[in-house]
Coordinates of C-alpha atoms in Angstrom, one line a residue:
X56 CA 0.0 0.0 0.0
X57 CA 1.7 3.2 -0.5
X58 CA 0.0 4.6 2.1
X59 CA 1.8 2.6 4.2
X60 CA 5.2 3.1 2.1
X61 CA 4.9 6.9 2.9
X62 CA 4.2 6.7 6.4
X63 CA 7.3 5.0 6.9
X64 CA 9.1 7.2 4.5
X65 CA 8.4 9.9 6.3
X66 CA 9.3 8.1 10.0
X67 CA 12.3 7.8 8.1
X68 CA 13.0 11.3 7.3
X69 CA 11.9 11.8 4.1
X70 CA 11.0 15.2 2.4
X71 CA 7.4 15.0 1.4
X72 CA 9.1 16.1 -2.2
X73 CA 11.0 12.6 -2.5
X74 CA 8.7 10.6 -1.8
X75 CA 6.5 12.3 -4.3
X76 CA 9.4 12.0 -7.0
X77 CA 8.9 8.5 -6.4
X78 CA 5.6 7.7 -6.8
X79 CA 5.8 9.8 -10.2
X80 CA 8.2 7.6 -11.3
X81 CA 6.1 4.6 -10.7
X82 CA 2.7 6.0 -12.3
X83 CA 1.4 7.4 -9.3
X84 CA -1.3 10.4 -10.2
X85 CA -0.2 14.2 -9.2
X86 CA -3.6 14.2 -7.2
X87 CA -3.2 10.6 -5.3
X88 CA 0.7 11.5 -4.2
X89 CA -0.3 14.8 -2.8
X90 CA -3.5 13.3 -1.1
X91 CA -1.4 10.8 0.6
X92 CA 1.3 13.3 1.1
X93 CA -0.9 15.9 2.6
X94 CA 0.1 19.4 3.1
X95 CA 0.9 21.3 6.5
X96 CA 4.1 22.6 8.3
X97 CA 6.2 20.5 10.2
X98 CA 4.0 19.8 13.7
X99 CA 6.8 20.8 15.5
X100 CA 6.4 24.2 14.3
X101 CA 3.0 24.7 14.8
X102 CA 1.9 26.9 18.3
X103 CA -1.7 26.4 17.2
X104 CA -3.2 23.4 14.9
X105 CA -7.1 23.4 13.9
X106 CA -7.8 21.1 11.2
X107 CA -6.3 22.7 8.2
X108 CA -5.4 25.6 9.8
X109 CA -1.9 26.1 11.4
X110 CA 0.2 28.7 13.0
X111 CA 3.8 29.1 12.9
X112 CA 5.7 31.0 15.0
X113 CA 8.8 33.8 13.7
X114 CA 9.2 32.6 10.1
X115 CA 10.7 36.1 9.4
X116 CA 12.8 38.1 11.0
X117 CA 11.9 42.0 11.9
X118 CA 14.7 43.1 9.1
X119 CA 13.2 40.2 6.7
X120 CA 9.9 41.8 7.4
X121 CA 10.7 45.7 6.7
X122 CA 13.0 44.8 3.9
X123 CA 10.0 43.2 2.6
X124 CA 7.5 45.9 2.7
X125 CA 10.3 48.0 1.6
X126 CA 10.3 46.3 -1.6
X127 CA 6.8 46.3 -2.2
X128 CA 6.4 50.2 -1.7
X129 CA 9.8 50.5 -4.2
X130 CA 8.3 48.4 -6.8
X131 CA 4.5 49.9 -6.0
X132 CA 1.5 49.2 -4.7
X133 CA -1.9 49.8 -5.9
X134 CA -5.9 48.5 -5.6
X135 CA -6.1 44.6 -5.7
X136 CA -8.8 43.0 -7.9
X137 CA -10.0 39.5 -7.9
X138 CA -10.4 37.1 -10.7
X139 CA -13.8 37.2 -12.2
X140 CA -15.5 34.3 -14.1
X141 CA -14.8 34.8 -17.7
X142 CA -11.0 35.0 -16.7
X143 CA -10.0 38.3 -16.1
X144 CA -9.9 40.4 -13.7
X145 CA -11.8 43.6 -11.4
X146 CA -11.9 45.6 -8.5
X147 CA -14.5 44.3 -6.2
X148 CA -15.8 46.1 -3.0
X149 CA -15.2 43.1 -0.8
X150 CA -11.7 43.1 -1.5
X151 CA -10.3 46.8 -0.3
X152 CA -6.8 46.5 0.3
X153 CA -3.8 47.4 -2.1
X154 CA -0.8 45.0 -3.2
X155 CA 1.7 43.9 -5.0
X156 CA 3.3 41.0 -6.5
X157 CA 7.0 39.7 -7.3
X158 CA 7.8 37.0 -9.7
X159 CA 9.3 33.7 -9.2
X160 CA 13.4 34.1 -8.0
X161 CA 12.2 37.8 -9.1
X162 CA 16.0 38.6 -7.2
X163 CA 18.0 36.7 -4.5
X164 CA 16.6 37.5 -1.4
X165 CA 13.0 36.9 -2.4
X166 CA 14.4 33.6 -3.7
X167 CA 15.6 32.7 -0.3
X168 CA 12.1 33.5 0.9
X169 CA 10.4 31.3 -1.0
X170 CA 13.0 28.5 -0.4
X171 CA 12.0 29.0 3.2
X172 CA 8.5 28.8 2.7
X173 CA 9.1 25.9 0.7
X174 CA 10.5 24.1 3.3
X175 CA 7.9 24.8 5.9
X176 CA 5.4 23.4 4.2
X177 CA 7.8 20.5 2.4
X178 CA 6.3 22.0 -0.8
X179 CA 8.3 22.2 -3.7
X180 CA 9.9 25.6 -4.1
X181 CA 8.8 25.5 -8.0
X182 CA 5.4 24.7 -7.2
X183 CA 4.9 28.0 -5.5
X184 CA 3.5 30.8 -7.3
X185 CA 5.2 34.4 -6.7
X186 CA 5.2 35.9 -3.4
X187 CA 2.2 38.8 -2.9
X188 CA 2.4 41.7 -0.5
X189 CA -1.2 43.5 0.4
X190 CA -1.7 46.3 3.0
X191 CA -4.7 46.8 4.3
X192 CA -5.1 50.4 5.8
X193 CA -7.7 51.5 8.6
X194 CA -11.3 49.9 7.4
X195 CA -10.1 47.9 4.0
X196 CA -10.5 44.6 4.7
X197 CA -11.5 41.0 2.1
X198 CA -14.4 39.1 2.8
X199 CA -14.8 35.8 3.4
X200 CA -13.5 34.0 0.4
X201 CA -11.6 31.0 -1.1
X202 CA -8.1 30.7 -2.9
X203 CA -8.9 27.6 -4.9
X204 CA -10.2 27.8 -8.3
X205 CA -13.8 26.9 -9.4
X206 CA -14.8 25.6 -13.0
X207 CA -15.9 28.6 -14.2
X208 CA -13.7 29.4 -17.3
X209 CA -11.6 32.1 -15.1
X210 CA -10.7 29.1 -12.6
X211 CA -9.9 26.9 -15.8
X212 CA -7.9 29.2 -17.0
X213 CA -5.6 29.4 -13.9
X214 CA -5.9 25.8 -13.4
X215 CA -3.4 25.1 -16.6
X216 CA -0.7 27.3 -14.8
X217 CA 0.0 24.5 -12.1
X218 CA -3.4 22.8 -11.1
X219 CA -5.3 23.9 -8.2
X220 CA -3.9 25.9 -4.8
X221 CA -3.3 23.6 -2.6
X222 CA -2.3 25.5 0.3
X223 CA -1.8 29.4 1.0
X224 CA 0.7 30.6 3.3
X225 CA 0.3 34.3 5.1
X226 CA 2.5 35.6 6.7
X227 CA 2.4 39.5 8.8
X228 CA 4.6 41.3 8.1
X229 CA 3.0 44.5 10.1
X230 CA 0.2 43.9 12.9
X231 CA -3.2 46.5 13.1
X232 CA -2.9 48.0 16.3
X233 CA -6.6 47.0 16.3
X234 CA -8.5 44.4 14.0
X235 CA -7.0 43.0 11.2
X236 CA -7.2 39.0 12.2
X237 CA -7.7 36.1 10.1
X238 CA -10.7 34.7 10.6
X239 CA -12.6 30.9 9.2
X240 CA -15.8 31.3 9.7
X241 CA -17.0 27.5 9.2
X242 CA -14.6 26.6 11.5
X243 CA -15.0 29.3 14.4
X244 CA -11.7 30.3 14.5
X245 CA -10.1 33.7 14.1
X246 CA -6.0 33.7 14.5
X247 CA -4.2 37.3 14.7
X248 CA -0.2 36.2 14.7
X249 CA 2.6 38.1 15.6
X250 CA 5.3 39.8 13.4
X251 CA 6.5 37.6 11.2
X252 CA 4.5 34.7 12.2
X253 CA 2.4 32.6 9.4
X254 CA -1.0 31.5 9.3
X255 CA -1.1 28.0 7.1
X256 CA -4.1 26.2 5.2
X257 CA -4.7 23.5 3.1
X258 CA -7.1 24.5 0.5
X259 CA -8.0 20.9 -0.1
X260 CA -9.1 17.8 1.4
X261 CA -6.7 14.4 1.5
X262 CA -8.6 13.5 -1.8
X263 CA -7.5 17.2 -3.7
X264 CA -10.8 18.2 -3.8
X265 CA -11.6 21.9 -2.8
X266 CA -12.7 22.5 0.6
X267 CA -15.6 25.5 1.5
X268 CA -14.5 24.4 4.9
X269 CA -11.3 26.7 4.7
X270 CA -13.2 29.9 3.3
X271 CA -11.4 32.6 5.5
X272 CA -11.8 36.4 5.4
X273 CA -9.1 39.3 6.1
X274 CA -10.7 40.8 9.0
X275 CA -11.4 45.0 8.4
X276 CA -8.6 47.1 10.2
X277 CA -10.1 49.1 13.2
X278 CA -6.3 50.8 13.8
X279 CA -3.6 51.3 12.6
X280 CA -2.2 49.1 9.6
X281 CA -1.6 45.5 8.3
X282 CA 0.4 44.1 5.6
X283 CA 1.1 40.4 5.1
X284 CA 2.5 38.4 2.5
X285 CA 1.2 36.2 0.3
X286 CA 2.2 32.8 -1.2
X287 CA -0.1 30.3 -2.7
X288 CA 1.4 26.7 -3.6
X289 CA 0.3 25.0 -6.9
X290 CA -0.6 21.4 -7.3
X291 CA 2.2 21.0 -9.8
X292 CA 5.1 23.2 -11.6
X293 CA 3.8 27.1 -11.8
X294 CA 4.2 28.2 -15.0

C-alpha cells in the first residue's frame, strides 16, 4: 500500500518532495501522491493546529519583514482586484486592500524566501506561485472568500498554470494596532499572529478536492495598519 510506504518514509526522514518523485516515477497520479502526502508545516512548528489551519511562529525576522514591505512600496503598490468568471480580472468592493506581486526568484533575497517557505510546508519551491504583499489600511479589509479555483472558465484558466492551490501561506509582516485578524468562519476560528508569524491552510481535502471548509476572510482594520505576505502553492510546476 503506499499509504503505508509513505508513512514509513516519512518516519524515516523523508522530504514530502522525495517521496512524491517517487511515486511519479512509478505512475502514481499528481492528485493521489499529494492526497497521501498531505500538506501542512512540520508539527513541531506549529503553536496552534485546527484542522487545516496552522500557525507558525517567527518565520521572518523583523529586518526580513521591513525589507519586505520595503520592496513592495519600491516596486508599488496599488488597488487589488479579484479574478472574475470569464478569466479576467476587477476591482471588487469586498476586497479593499492594495498590493503587490513579485515574480518567481524575481532577485535573491526573495528567492531565499520562498526557499523557506518551501521548506515549511515541504512544498516544492517550484510549485509556488510568486510571493504577494497587500496592505490593508484602517477599514479595508477581504471578505470571506476561497483561494482555490472553481470551473468557471476564469478558474480553468488558472488551473493550466499549475493545477489547483493547494495551500496558501500568510505571513504578517506589520500587525493592526486594532483588527486585522484572520478569521474561518466554518470553523469558528479567528488567528491574529505576531510579526513575522504565518498562518497555514490546506485549500484541499486528503482527496484534492476543494474545501468550502477553509473559506477565510481578512478581518477590516479598526487601527492602525496591516500588511502580510502572500504565497499560494500550486498542485504542480507554476508556470
Amino acid at each position: 500500500m503506499w499509504s503505508d510506504w509513505v508513512r514509513d518514509g516519512i518516519g524515516r526522514g523523508c522530504s514530502r518532495k522525495q517521496l512524491y518523485d517517487v511515486m511519479m516515477g512509478h505512475g502514481v497520479s499528481s492528485k493521489e501522491a499529494i492526497g497521501l502526502l498531505g500538506w501542512r508545516p512540520n508539527p513541531g512548528r506549529a503553536i496552534v493546529r485546527s484542522g487545516p489551519v496552522s500557525v507558525v511562529d517567527d518565520v521572518l525576522s523583523d529586518v526580513e519583514c521591513d525589507v519586505l514591505i520595503g520592496l513592495a512600496f519600491y516596486k508599488g503598490i496599488k488597488r487589488n482586484k479579484v479574478v472574475n468568471h470569464q478569466g479576467g480580472e476587477r476591482e471588487d468592493e469586498g476586497r479593499t486592500s492594495d498590493g503587490v506581486g513579485f515574480r518567481k526568484y524575481e532577485n535573491g533575497f526573495l528567492k531565499s524566501i520562498e526557499e523557506r517557505l518551501a521548506k515549511l510546508t515541504d512544498w516544492p519551491v517550484e510549485y509556488g506561485e510568486g510571493l504577494q504583499i497587500l496592505r490593508y489600511q484602517q477599514g479595508c479589509e477581504y471578505r470571506p472568500h476561497v483561494d482555490w479555483f472553481d470551473d468557471s472558465t476564469g478558474g480553468q484558466e488558472q488551473l493550466k498554470r499549475g493545477g489547483q492551490r493547494y495551500g496558501t501561506v500568510v505571513v504578517y509582516l506589520k500587525c493592526a494596532d486594532e483588527g486585522g485578524g484572520t478569521s474561518f468562519p466554518n470553523l469558528g476560528m479567528t488567528v491574529t499572529p505576531k510579526r513575522g508569524s504565518a498562518v497555514c491552510f490546506m485549500n484541499v481535502d486528503e482527496q484534492g478536492n476543494p474545501m468550502e471548509l477553509v473559506r477565510h476572510s481578512g478581518d477590516p482594520v479598526v487601527k492602525g495598519e496591516k500588511i502580510v505576505m502572500t504565497l499560494w502553492q500550486r498542485e504542480g510546476r507554476f508556470e
